JSON list of C-alpha atoms and ligand atoms in Angstrom, two decimals:
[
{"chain": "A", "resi": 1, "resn": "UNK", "atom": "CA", "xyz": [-3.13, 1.12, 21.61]},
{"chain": "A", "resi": 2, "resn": "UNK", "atom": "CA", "xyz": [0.73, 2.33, 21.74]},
{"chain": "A", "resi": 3, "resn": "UNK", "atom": "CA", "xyz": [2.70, 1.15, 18.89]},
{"chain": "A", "resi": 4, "resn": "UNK", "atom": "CA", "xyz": [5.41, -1.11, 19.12]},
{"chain": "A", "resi": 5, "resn": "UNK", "atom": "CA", "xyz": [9.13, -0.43, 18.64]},
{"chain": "A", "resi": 6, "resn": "UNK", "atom": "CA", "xyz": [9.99, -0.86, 15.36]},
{"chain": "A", "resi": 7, "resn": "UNK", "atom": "CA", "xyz": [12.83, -4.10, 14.98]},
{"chain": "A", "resi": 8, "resn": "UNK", "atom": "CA", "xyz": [16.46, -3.97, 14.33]},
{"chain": "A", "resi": 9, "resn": "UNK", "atom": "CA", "xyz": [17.13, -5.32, 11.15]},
{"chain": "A", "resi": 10, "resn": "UNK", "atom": "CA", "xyz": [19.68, -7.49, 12.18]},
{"chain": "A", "resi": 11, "resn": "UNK", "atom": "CA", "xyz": [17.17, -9.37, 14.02]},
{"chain": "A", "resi": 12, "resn": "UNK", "atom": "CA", "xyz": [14.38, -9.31, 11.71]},
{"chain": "A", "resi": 13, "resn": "UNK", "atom": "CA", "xyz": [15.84, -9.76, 8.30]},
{"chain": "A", "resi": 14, "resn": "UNK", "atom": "CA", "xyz": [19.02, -10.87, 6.37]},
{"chain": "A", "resi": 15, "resn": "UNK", "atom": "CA", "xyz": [20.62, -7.61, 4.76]},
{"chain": "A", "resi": 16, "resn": "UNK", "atom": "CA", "xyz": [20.12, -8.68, 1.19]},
{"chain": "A", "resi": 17, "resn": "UNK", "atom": "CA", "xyz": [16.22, -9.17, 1.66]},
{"chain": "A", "resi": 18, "resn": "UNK", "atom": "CA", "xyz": [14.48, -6.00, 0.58]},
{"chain": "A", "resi": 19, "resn": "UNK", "atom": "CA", "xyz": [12.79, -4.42, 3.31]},
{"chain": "A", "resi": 20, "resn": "UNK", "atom": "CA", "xyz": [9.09, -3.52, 3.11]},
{"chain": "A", "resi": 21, "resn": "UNK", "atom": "CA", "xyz": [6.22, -0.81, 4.68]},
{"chain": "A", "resi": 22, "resn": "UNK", "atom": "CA", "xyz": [3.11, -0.40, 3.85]},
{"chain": "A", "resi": 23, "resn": "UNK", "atom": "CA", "xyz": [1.06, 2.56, 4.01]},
{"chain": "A", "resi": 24, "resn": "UNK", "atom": "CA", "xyz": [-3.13, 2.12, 4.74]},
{"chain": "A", "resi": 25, "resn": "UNK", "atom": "CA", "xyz": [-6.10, 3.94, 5.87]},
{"chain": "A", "resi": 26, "resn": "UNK", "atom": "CA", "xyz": [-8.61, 1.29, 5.80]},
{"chain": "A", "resi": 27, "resn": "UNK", "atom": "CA", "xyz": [-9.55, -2.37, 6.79]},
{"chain": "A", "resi": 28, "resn": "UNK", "atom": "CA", "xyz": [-5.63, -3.34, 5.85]},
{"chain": "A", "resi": 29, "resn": "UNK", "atom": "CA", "xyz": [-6.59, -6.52, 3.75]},
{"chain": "A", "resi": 30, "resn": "UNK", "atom": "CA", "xyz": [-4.26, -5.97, 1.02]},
{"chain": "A", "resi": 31, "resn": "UNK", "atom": "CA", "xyz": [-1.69, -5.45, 3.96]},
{"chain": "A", "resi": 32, "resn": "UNK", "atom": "CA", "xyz": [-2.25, -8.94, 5.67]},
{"chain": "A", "resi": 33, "resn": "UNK", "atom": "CA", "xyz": [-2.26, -10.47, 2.20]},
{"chain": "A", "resi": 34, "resn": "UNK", "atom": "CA", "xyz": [1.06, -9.29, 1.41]},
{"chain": "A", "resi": 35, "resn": "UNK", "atom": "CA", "xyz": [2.43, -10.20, 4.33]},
{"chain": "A", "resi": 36, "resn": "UNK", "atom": "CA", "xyz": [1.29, -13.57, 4.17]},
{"chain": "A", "resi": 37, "resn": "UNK", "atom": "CA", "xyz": [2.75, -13.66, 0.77]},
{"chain": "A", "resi": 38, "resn": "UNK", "atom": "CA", "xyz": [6.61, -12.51, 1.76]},
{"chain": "A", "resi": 39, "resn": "UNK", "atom": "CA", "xyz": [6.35, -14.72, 4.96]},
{"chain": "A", "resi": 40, "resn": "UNK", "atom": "CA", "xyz": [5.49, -17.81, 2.76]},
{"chain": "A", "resi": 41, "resn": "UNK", "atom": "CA", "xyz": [8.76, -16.77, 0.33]},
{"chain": "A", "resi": 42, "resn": "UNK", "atom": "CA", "xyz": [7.18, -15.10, -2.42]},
{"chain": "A", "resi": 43, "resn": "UNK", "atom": "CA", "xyz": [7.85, -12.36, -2.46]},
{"chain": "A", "resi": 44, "resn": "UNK", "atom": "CA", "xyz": [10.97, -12.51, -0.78]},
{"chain": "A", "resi": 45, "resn": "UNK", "atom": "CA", "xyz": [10.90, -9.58, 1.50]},
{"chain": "A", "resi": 46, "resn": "UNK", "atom": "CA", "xyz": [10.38, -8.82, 4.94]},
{"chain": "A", "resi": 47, "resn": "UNK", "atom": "CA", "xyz": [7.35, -6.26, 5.79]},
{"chain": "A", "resi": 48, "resn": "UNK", "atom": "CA", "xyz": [8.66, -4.43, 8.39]},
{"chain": "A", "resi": 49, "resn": "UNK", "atom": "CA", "xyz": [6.25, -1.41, 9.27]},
{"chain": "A", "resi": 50, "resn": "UNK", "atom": "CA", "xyz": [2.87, -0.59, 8.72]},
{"chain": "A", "resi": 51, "resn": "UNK", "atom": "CA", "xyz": [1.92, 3.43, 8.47]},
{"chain": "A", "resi": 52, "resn": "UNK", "atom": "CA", "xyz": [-1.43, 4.44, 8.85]},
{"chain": "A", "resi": 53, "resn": "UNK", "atom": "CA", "xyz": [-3.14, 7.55, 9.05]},
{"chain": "A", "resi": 54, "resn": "UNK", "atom": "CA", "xyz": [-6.16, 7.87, 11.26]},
{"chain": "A", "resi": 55, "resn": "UNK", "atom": "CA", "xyz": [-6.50, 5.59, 14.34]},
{"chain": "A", "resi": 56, "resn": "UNK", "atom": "CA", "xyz": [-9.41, 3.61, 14.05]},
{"chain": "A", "resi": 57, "resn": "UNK", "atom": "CA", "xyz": [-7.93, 2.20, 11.00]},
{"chain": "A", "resi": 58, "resn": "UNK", "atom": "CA", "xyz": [-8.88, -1.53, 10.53]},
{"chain": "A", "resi": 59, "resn": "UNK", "atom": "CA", "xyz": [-4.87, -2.26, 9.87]},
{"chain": "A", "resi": 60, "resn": "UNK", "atom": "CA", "xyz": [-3.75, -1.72, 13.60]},
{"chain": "A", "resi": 61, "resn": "UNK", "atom": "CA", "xyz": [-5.67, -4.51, 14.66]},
{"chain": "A", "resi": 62, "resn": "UNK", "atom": "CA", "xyz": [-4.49, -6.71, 12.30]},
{"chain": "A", "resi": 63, "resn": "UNK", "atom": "CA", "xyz": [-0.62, -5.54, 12.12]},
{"chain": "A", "resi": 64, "resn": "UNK", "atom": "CA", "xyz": [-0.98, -6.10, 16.43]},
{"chain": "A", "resi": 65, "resn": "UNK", "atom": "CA", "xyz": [-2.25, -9.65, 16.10]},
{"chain": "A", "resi": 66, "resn": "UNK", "atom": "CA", "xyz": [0.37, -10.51, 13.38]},
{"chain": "A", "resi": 67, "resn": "UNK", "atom": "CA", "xyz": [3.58, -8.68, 14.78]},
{"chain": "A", "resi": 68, "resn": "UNK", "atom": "CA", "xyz": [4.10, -5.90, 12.56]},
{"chain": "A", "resi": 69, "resn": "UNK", "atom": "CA", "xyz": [5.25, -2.76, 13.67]},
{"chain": "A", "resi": 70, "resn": "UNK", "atom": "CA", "xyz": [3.07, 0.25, 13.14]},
{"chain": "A", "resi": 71, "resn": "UNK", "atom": "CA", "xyz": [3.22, 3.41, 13.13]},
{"chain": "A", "resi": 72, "resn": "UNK", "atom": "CA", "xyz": [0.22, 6.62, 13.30]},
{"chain": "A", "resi": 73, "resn": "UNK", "atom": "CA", "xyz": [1.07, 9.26, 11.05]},
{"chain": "A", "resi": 74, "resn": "UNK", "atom": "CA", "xyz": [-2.50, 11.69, 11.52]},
{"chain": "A", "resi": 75, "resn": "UNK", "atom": "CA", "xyz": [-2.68, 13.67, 8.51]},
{"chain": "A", "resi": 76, "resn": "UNK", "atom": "CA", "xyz": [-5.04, 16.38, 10.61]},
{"chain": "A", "resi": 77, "resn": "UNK", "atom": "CA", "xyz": [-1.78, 16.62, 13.05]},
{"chain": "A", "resi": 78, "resn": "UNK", "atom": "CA", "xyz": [0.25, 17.66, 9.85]},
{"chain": "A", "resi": 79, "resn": "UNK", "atom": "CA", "xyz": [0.02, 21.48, 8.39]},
{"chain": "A", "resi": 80, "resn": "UNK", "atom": "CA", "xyz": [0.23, 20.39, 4.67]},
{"chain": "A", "resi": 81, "resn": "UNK", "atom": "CA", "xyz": [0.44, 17.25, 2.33]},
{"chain": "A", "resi": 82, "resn": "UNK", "atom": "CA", "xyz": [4.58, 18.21, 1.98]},
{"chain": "A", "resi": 83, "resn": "UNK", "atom": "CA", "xyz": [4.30, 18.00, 5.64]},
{"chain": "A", "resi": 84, "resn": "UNK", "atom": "CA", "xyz": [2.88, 14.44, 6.21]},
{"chain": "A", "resi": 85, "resn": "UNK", "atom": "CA", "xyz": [5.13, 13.14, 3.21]},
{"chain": "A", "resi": 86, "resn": "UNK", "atom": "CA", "xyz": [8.21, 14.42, 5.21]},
{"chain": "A", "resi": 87, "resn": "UNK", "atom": "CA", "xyz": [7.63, 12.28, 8.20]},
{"chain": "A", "resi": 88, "resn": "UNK", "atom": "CA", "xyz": [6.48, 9.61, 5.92]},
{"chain": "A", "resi": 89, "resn": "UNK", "atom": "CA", "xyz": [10.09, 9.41, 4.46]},
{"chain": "A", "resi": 90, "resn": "UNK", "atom": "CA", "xyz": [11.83, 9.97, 7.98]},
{"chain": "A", "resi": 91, "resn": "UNK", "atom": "CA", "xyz": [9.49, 6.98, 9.13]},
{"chain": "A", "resi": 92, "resn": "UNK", "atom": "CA", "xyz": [10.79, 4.82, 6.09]},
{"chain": "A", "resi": 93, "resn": "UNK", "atom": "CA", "xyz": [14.53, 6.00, 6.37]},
{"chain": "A", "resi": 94, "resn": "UNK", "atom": "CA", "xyz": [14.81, 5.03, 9.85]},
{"chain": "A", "resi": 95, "resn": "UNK", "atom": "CA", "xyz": [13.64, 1.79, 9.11]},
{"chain": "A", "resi": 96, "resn": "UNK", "atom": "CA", "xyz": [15.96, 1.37, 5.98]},
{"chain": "A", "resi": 97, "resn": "UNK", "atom": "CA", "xyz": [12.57, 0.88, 3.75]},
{"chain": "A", "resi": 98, "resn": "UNK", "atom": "CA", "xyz": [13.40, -0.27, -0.05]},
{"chain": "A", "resi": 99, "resn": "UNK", "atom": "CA", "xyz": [9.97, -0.07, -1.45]},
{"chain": "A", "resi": 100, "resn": "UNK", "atom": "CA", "xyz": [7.11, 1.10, 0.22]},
{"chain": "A", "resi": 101, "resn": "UNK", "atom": "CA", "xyz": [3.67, 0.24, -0.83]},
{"chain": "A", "resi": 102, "resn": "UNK", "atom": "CA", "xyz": [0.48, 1.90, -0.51]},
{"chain": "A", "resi": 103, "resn": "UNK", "atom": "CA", "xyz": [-2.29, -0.61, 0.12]},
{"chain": "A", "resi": 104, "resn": "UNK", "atom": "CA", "xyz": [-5.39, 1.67, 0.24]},
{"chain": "A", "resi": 105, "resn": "UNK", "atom": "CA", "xyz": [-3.55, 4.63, 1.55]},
{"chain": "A", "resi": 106, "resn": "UNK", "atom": "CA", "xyz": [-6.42, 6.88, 1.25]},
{"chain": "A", "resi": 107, "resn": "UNK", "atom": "CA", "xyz": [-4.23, 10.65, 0.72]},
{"chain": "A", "resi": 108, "resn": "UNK", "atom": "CA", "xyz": [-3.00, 12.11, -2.21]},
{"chain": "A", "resi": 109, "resn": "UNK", "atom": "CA", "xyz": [1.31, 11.93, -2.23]},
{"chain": "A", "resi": 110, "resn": "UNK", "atom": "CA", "xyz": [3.61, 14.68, -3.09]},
{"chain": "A", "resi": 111, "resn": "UNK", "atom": "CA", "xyz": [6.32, 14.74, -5.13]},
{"chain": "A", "resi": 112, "resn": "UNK", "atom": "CA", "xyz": [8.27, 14.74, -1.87]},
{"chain": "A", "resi": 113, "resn": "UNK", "atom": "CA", "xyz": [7.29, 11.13, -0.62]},
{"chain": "A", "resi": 114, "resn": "UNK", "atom": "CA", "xyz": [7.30, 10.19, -5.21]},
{"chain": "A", "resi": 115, "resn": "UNK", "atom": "CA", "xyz": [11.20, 11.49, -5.23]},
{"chain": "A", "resi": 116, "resn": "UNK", "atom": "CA", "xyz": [12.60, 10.21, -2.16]},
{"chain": "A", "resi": 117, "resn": "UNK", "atom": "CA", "xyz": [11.05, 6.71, -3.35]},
{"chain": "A", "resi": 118, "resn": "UNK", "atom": "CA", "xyz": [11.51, 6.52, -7.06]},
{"chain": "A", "resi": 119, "resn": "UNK", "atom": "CA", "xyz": [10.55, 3.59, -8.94]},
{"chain": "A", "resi": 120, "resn": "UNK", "atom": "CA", "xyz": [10.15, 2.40, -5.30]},
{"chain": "A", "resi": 121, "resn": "UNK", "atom": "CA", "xyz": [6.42, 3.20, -4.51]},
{"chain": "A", "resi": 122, "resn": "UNK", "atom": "CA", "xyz": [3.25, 0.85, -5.28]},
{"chain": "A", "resi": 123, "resn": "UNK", "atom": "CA", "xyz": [-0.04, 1.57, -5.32]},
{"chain": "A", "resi": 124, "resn": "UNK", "atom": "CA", "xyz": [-3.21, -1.02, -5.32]},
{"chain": "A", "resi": 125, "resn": "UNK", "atom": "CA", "xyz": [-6.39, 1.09, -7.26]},
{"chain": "A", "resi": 126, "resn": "UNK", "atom": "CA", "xyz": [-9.87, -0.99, -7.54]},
{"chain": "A", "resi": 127, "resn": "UNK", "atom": "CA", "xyz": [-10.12, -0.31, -11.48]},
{"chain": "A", "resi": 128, "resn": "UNK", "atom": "CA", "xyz": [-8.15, -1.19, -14.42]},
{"chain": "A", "resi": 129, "resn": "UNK", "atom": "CA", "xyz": [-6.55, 1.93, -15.23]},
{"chain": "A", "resi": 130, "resn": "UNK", "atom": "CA", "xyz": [-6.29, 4.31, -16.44]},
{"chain": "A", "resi": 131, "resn": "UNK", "atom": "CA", "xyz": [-10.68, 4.07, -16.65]},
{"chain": "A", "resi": 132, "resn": "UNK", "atom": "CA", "xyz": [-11.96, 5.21, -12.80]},
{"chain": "A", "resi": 133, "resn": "UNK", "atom": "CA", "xyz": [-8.96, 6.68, -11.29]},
{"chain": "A", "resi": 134, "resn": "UNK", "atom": "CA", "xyz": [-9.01, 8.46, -7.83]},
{"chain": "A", "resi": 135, "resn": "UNK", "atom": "CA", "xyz": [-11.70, 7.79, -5.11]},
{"chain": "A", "resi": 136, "resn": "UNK", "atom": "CA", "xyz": [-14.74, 5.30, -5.24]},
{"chain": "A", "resi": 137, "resn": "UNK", "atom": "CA", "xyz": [-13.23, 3.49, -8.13]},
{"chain": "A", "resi": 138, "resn": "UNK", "atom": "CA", "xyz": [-15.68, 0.72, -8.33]},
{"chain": "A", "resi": 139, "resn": "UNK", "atom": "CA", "xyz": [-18.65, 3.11, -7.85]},
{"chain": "A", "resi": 140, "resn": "UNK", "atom": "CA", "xyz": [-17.32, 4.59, -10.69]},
{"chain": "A", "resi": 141, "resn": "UNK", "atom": "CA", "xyz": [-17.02, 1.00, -12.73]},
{"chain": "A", "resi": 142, "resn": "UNK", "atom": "CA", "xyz": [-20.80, 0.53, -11.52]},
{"chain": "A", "resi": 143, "resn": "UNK", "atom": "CA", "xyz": [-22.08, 4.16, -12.63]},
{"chain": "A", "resi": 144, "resn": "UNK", "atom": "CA", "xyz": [-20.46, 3.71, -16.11]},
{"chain": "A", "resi": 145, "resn": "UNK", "atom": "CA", "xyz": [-22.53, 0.27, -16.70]},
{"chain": "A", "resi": 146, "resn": "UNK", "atom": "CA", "xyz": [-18.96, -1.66, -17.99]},
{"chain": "A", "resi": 147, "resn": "UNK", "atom": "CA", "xyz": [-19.45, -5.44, -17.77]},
{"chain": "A", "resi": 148, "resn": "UNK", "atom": "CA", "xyz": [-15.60, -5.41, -16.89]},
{"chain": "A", "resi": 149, "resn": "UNK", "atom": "CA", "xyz": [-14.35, -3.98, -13.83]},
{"chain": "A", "resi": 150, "resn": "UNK", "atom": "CA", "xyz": [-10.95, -5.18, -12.18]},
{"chain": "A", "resi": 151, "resn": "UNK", "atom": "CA", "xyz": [-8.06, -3.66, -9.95]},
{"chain": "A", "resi": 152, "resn": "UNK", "atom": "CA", "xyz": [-4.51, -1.79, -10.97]},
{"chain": "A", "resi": 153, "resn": "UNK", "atom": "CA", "xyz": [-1.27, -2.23, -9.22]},
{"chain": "A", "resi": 154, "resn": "UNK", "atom": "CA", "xyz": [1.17, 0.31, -10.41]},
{"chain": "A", "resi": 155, "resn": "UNK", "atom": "CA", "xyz": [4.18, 2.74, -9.70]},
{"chain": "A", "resi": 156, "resn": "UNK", "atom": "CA", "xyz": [3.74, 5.91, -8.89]},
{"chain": "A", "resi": 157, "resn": "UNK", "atom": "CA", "xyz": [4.00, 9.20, -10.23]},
{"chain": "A", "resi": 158, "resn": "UNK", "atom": "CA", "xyz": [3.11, 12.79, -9.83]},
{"chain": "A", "resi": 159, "resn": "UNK", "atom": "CA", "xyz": [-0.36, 12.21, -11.79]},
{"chain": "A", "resi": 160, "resn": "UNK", "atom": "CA", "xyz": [-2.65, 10.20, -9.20]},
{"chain": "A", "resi": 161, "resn": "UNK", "atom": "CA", "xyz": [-3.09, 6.61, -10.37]},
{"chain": "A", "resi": 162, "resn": "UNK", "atom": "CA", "xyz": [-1.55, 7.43, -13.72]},
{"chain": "A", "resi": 163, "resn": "UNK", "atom": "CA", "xyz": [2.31, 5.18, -13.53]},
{"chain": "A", "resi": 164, "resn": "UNK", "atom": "CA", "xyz": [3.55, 2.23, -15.16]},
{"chain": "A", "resi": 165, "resn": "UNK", "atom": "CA", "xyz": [0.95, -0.81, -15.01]},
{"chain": "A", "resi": 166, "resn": "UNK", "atom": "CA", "xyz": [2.69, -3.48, -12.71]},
{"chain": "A", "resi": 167, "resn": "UNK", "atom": "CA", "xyz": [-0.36, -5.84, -12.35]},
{"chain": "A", "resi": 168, "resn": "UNK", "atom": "CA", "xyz": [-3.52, -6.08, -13.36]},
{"chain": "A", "resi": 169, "resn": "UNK", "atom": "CA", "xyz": [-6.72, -8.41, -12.90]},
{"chain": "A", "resi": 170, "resn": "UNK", "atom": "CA", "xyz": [-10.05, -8.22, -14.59]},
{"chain": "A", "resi": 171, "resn": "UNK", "atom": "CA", "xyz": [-13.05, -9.17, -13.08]},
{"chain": "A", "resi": 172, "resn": "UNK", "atom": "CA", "xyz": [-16.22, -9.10, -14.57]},
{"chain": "A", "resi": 173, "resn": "UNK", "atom": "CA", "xyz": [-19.23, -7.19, -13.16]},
{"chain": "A", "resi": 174, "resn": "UNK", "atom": "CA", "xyz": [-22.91, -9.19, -12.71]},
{"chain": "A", "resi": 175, "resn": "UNK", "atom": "CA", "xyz": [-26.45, -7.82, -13.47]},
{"chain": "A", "resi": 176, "resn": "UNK", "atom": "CA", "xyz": [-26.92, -8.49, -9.91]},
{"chain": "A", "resi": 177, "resn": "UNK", "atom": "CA", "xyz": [-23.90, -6.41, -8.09]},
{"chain": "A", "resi": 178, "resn": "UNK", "atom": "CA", "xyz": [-23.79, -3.80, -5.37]},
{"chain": "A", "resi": 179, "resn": "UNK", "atom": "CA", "xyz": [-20.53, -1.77, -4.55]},
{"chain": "A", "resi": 180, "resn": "UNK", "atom": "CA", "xyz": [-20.00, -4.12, -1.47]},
{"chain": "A", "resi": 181, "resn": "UNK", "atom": "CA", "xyz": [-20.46, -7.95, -3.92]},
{"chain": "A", "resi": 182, "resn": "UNK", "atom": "CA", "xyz": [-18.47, -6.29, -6.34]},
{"chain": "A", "resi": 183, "resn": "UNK", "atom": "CA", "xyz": [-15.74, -4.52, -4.48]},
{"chain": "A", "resi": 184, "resn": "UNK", "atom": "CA", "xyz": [-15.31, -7.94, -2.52]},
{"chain": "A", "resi": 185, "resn": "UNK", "atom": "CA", "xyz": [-14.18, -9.92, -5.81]},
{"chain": "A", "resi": 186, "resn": "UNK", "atom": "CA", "xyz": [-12.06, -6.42, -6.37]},
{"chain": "A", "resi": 187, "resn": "UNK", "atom": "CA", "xyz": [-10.44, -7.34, -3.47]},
{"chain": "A", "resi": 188, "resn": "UNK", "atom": "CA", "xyz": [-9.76, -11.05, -3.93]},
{"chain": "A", "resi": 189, "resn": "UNK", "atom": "CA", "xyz": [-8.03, -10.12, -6.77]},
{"chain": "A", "resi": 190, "resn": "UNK", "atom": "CA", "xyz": [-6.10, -7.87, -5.45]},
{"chain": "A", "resi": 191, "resn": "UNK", "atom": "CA", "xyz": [-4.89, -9.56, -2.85]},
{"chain": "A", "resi": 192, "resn": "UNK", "atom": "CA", "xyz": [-3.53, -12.06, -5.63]},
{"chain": "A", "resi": 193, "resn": "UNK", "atom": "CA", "xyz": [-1.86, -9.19, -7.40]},
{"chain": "A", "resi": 194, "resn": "UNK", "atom": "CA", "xyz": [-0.31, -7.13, -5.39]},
{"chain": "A", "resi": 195, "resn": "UNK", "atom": "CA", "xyz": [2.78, -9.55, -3.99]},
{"chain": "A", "resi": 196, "resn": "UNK", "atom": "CA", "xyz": [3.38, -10.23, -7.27]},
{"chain": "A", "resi": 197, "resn": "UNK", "atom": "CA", "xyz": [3.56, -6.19, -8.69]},
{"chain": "A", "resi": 198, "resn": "UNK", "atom": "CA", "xyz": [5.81, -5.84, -4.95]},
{"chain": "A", "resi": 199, "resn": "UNK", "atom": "CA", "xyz": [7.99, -8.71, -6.77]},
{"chain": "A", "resi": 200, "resn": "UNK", "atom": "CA", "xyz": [8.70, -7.20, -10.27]},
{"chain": "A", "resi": 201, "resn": "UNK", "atom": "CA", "xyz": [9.02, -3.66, -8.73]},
{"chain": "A", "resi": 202, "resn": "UNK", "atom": "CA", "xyz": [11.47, -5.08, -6.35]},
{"chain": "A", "resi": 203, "resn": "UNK", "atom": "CA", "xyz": [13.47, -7.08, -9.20]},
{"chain": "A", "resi": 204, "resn": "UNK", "atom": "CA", "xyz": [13.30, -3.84, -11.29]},
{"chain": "A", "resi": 205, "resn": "UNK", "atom": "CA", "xyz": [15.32, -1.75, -8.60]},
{"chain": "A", "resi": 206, "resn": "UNK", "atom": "CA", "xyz": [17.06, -4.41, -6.15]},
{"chain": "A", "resi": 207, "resn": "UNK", "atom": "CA", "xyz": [17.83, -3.12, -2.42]},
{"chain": "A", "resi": 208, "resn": "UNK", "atom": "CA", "xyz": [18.35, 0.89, -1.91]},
{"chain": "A", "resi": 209, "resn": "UNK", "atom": "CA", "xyz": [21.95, 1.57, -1.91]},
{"chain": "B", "resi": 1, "resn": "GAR", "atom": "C1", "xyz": [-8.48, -1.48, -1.68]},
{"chain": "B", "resi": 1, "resn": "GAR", "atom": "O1", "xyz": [-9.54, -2.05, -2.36]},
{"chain": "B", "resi": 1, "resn": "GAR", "atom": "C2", "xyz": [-7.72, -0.52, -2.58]},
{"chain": "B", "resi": 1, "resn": "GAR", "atom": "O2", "xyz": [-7.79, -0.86, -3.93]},
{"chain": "B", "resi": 1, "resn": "GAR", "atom": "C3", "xyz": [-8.44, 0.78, -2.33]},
{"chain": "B", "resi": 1, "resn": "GAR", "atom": "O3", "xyz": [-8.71, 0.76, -0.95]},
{"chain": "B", "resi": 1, "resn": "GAR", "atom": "C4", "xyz": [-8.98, -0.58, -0.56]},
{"chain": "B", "resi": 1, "resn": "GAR", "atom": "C5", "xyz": [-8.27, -0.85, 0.76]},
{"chain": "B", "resi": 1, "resn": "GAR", "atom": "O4", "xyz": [-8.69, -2.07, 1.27]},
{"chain": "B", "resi": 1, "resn": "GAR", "atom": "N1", "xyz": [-7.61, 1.88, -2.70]},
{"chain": "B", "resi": 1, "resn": "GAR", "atom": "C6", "xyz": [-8.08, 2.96, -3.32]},
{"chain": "B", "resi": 1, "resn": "GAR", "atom": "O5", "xyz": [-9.25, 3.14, -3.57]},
{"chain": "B", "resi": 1, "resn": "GAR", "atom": "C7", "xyz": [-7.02, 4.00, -3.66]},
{"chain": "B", "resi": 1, "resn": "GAR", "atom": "N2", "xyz": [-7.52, 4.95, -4.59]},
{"chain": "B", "resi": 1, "resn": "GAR", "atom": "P1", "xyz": [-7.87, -2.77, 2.44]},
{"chain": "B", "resi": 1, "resn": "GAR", "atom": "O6", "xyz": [-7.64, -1.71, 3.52]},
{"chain": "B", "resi": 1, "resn": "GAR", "atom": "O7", "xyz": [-8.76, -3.88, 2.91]},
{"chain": "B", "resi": 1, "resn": "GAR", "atom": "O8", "xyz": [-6.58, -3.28, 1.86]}
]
């Protein structure tokens, strides 16, 4: 699938309305959600682009049947973290990006992408931080036997999943759950968060100068 061209913003947005991407690696759930969310008002932003970084990501699909530009950024094409970060930022510059988001972007960020974005970078993590941070966060939650389990939607810093707390949801975890039944009402949560962590973020900071 080629990509389409990424819209004007004089055609796609008024200037005042912050101006959203989102970065993802997987099925791109928390990316559709969000975007329903800004195109029903709330928040009110316009996603713009979608970044992902391996091709068979789940996201395309669904950023080609709802109109979103996108945009392949292949980590294995790029000789270093610093590297991938760099065209990260010249993605999000060209497309005059005020807060980018990283909806299950599956790569550790640098403090390249951190600085050029400060205050101006959300992640969504499937644990209440700061308990289960990094990768297989509810496989963690499961392993540790908590009866609480939940997901995190915070700014980030240089210390993976360790920034201010935006958002978060609890959700509690039943005798009966896999990783799949659990990670599932994760997600549902999520999806209810994370337009509302992109709203405060956004009315902390207001449109990049
Ligand atoms: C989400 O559950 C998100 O919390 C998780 O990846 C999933 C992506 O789902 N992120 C992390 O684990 C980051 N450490 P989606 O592609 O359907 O939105």
């Amino acid at each position: 699938m080629r990509p389409p061209p990424i819209k004007g913003d004089q055609q796609t947005s008024q200037r005042d309305c912050p101006r959203l991407a989102v970065m993802a690696s997987g099925s791109g759930s928390n990316f559709e959600a969000l975007l329903q969310a800004c195109r029903s008002g709330d928040p009110q932003a316009d996603l713009v682009l979608l970044v992902v970084n391996n091709p068979d990501c789940g996201a395309i699909a669904r950023a080609e049947r709802l109109g979103v530009p996108w945009r392949l950024v292949d980590h294995r094409h790029h000789a270093s973290r610093e590297a991938l970060d760099l065209r990260l930022i010249e993605l999000f510059r060209e497309a005059r990006i005020d807060l980018v988001v990283m909806a299950g972007w599956m790569r550790i960020v640098t403090p390249v992408l951190i600085q050029a974005f400060p205050q101006r970078l959300v992640n969504i993590h499937p644990s209440l931080l700061p308990s289960f941070r990094g990768r297989d966060g509810v496989a963690q939650a499961l392993n540790a036997g908590v009866t609480l389990a939940g997901c995190t939607a915070h700014l980030v810093c240089e210390e993976v999943d360790a920034g201010p707390v935006l958002v978060q949801a609890a959700v509690p975890v039943l005798a009966s759950d896999t990783i799949a039944s659990l990670s599932r009402r994760i997600q549902r949560q999520e999806h209810r968060i994370l337009p509302l962590a992109v709203a405060l973020a956004l009315a902390r900071v207001g449109p990049q100068g």
